[in-house]
Coordinates of C-alpha atoms in Angstrom, one line a residue:
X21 CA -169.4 95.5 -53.7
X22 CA -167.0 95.4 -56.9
X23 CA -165.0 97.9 -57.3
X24 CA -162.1 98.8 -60.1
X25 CA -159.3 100.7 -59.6
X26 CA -158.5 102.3 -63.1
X27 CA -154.6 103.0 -61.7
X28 CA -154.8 106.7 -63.8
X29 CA -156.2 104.8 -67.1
X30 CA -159.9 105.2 -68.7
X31 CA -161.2 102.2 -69.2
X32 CA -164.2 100.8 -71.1
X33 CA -165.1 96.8 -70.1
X34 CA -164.8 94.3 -67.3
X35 CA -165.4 90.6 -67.2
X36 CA -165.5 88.3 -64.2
X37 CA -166.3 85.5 -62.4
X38 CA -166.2 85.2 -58.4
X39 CA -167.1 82.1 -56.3
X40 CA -168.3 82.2 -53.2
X41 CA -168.6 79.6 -50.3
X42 CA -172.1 78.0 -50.6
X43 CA -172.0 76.2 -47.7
X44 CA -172.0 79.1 -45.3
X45 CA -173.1 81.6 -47.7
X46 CA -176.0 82.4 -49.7
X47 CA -176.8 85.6 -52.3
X48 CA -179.9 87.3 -51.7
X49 CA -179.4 90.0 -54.7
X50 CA -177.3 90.9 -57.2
X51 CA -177.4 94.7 -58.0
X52 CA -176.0 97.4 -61.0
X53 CA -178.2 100.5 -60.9
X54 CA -175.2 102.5 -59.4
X55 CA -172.4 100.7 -61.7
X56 CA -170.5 102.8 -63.6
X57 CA -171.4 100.5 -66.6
X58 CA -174.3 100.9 -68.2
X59 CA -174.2 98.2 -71.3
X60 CA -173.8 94.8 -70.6
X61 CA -172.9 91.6 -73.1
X62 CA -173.8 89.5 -70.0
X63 CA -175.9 90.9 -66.9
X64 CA -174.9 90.2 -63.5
X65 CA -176.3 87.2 -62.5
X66 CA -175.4 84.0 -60.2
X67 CA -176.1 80.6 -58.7
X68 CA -176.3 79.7 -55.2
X69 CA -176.3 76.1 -56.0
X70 CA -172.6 76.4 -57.6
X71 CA -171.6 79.7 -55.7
X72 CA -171.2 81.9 -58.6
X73 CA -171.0 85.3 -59.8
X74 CA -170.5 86.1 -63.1
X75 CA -170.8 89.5 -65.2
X76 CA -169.5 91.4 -68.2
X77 CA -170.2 95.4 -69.0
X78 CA -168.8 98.0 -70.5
X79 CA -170.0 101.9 -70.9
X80 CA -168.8 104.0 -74.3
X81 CA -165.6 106.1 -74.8
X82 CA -164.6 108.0 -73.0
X83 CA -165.3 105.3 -70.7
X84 CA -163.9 105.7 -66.5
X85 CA -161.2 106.9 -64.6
X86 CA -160.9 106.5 -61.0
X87 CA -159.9 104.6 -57.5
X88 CA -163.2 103.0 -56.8
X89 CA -165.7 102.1 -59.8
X90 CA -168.6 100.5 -58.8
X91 CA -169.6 97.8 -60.7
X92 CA -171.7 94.9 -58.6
X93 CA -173.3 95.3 -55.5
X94 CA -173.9 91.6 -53.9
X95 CA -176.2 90.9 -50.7
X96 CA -174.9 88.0 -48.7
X97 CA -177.0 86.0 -46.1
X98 CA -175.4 83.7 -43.6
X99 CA -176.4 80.2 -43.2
X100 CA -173.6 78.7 -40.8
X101 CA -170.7 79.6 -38.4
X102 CA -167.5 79.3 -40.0
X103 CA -164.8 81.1 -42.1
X104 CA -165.8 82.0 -46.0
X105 CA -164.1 83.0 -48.8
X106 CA -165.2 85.4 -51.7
X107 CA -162.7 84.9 -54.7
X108 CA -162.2 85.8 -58.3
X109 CA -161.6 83.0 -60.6
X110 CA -161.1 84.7 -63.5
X111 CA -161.1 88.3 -65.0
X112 CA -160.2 91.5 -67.3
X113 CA -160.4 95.3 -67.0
X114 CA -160.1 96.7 -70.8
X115 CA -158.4 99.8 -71.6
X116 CA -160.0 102.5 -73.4
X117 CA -157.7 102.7 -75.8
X118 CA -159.4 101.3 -79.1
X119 CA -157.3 98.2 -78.8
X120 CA -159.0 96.5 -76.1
X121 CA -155.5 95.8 -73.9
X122 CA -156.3 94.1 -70.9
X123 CA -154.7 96.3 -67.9
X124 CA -156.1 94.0 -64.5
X125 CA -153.0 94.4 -62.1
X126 CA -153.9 91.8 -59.5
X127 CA -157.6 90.4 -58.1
X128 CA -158.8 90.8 -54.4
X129 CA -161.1 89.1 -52.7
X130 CA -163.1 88.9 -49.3
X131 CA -162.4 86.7 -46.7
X132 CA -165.4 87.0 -43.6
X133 CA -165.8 85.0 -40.1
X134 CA -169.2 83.9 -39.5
X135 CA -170.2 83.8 -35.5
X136 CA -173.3 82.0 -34.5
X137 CA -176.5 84.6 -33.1
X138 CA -176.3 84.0 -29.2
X139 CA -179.7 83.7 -27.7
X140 CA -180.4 85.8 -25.0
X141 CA -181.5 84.4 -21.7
X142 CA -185.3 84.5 -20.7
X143 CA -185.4 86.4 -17.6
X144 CA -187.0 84.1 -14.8
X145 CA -190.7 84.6 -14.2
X146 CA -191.9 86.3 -11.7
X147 CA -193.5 84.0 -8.3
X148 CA -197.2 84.1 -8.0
X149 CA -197.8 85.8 -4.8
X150 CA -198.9 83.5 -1.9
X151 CA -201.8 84.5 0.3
X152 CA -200.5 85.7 3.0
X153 CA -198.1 88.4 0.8
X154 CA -201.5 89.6 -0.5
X155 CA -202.9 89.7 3.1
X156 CA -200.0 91.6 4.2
X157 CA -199.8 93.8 1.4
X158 CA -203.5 94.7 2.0
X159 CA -204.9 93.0 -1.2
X160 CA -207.8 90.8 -1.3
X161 CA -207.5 86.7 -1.4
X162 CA -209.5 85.2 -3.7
X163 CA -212.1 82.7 -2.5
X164 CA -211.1 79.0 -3.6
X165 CA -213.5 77.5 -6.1
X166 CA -215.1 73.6 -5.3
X167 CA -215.2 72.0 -8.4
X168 CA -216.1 68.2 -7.0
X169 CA -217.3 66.2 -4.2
X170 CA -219.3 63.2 -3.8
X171 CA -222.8 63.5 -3.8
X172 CA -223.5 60.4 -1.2
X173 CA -221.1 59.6 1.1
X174 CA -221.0 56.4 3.1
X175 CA -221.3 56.1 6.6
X176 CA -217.4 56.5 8.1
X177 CA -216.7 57.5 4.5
X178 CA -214.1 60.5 4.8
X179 CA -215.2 63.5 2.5
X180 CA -213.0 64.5 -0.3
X181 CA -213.6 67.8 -2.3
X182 CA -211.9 69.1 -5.2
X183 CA -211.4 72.6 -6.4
X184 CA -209.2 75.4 -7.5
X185 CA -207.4 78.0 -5.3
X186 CA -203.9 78.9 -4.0
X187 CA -201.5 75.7 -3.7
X188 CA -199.9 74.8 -0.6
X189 CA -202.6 75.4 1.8
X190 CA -206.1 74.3 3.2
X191 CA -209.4 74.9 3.8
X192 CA -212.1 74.3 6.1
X193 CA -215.5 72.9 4.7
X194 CA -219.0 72.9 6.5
X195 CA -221.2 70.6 4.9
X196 CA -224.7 71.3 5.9
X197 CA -227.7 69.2 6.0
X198 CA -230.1 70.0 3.1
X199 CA -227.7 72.1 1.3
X200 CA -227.1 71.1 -2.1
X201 CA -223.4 72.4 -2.0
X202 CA -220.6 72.4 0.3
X203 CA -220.0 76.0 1.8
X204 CA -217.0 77.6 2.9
X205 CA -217.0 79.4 5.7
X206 CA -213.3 79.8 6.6
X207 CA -210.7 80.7 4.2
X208 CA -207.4 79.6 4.4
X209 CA -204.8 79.3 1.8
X210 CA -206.2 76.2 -0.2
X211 CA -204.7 73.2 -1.8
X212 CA -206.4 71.3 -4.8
X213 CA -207.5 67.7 -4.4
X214 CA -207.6 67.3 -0.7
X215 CA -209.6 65.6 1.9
X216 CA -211.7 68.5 3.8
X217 CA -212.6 66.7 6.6
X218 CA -214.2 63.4 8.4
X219 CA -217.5 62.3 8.7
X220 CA -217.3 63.4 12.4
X221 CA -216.5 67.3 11.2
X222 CA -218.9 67.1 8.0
X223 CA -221.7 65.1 8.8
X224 CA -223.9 64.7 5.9
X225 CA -226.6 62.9 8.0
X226 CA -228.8 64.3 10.7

């Protein structure tokens, strides 16, 4: 915000020009609904690309008097880390005293310290519970799923089935003559992609 002290005296103008560092700051807005000016020879206005600011209003006799005049609200947005400046370049405040007698004491700027957003750490996700913990705990084990296996198997071929289920574990596979599908019939905690059993345990002759 822009704000003029009047230092007991009404005033009736002010003209300026602030820079601002473009290289860690940008403007999002520039606003004057709330100024205490309410004619203007130059609207507020500015450029990023040159990090500028520039305005000049006035308001009629008997113009203002008071410690904090607003006169430009500005909306900053970060872009890096770093230390910026806000400045004035150049400026009057203009009595109201039909002569137009340039009262502006001293300018003061804004100086800010930008501090990069820390990301908060992703708290670790949770283990998927093994077998047994769901035995233990009472709760059902799913059965494993056979998604391969070969559909001829050489004589002293070993049998290799493939499927979906708990890691870290086996299973134990009948293969039954005339049965288009391996069944299970014992359930133990399964590992994908191993070799079931022999051609001794599974036969798949008679």
């Amino acid at each position: 915000m822009v704000n003029v002290n009047t230092g007991g005296q009404a005033i009736n103008a002010a003209v300026s020009q602030i820079n601002f560092d473009n290289q860690k700051l940008d403007i999002v807005s520039v606003g004057y609904s709330q100024s205490i000016f309410n004619l203007w020879t130059d609207e507020p206005s500015y450029s990023n690309a040159a990090g500028t600011v520039r305005f000049s209003g006035g308001l009629p006799s008997p113009g203002f008097t008071g410690v904090s005049g607003a006169i430009v609200r500005m909306t900053f947005r970060s872009k890096a880390a770093g230390q910026a400046a806000i400045a004035f370049t150049s400026g009057s405040v203009l009595a109201n005293d039909g002569k137009g007698t340039n009262i502006l004491d001293n300018l003061k700027g804004a100086f800010f310290t930008i501090i990069a957003a820390v990301e908060s750490a992703k708290p670790p996700a949770a283990p998927s519970p093994t077998p047994s913990a769901l035995q233990a705990a009472g709760q059902p084990v799913s059965i494993p799923i056979i998604t391969d296996w070969p559909k001829e198997l050489e004589e002293g071929s070993a049998l290799t089935v493939k499927g979906l289920g708990y890691p870290n574990g086996k299973l134990l596979i009948f293969v039954q003559k005339g049965s288009e599908d391996p069944v299970i019939t014992l359930q133990k905690p399964f590992l994908p992609g191993f070799t079931a059993c022999g051609p001794k345990m599974c036969p798949t002759k008679a």
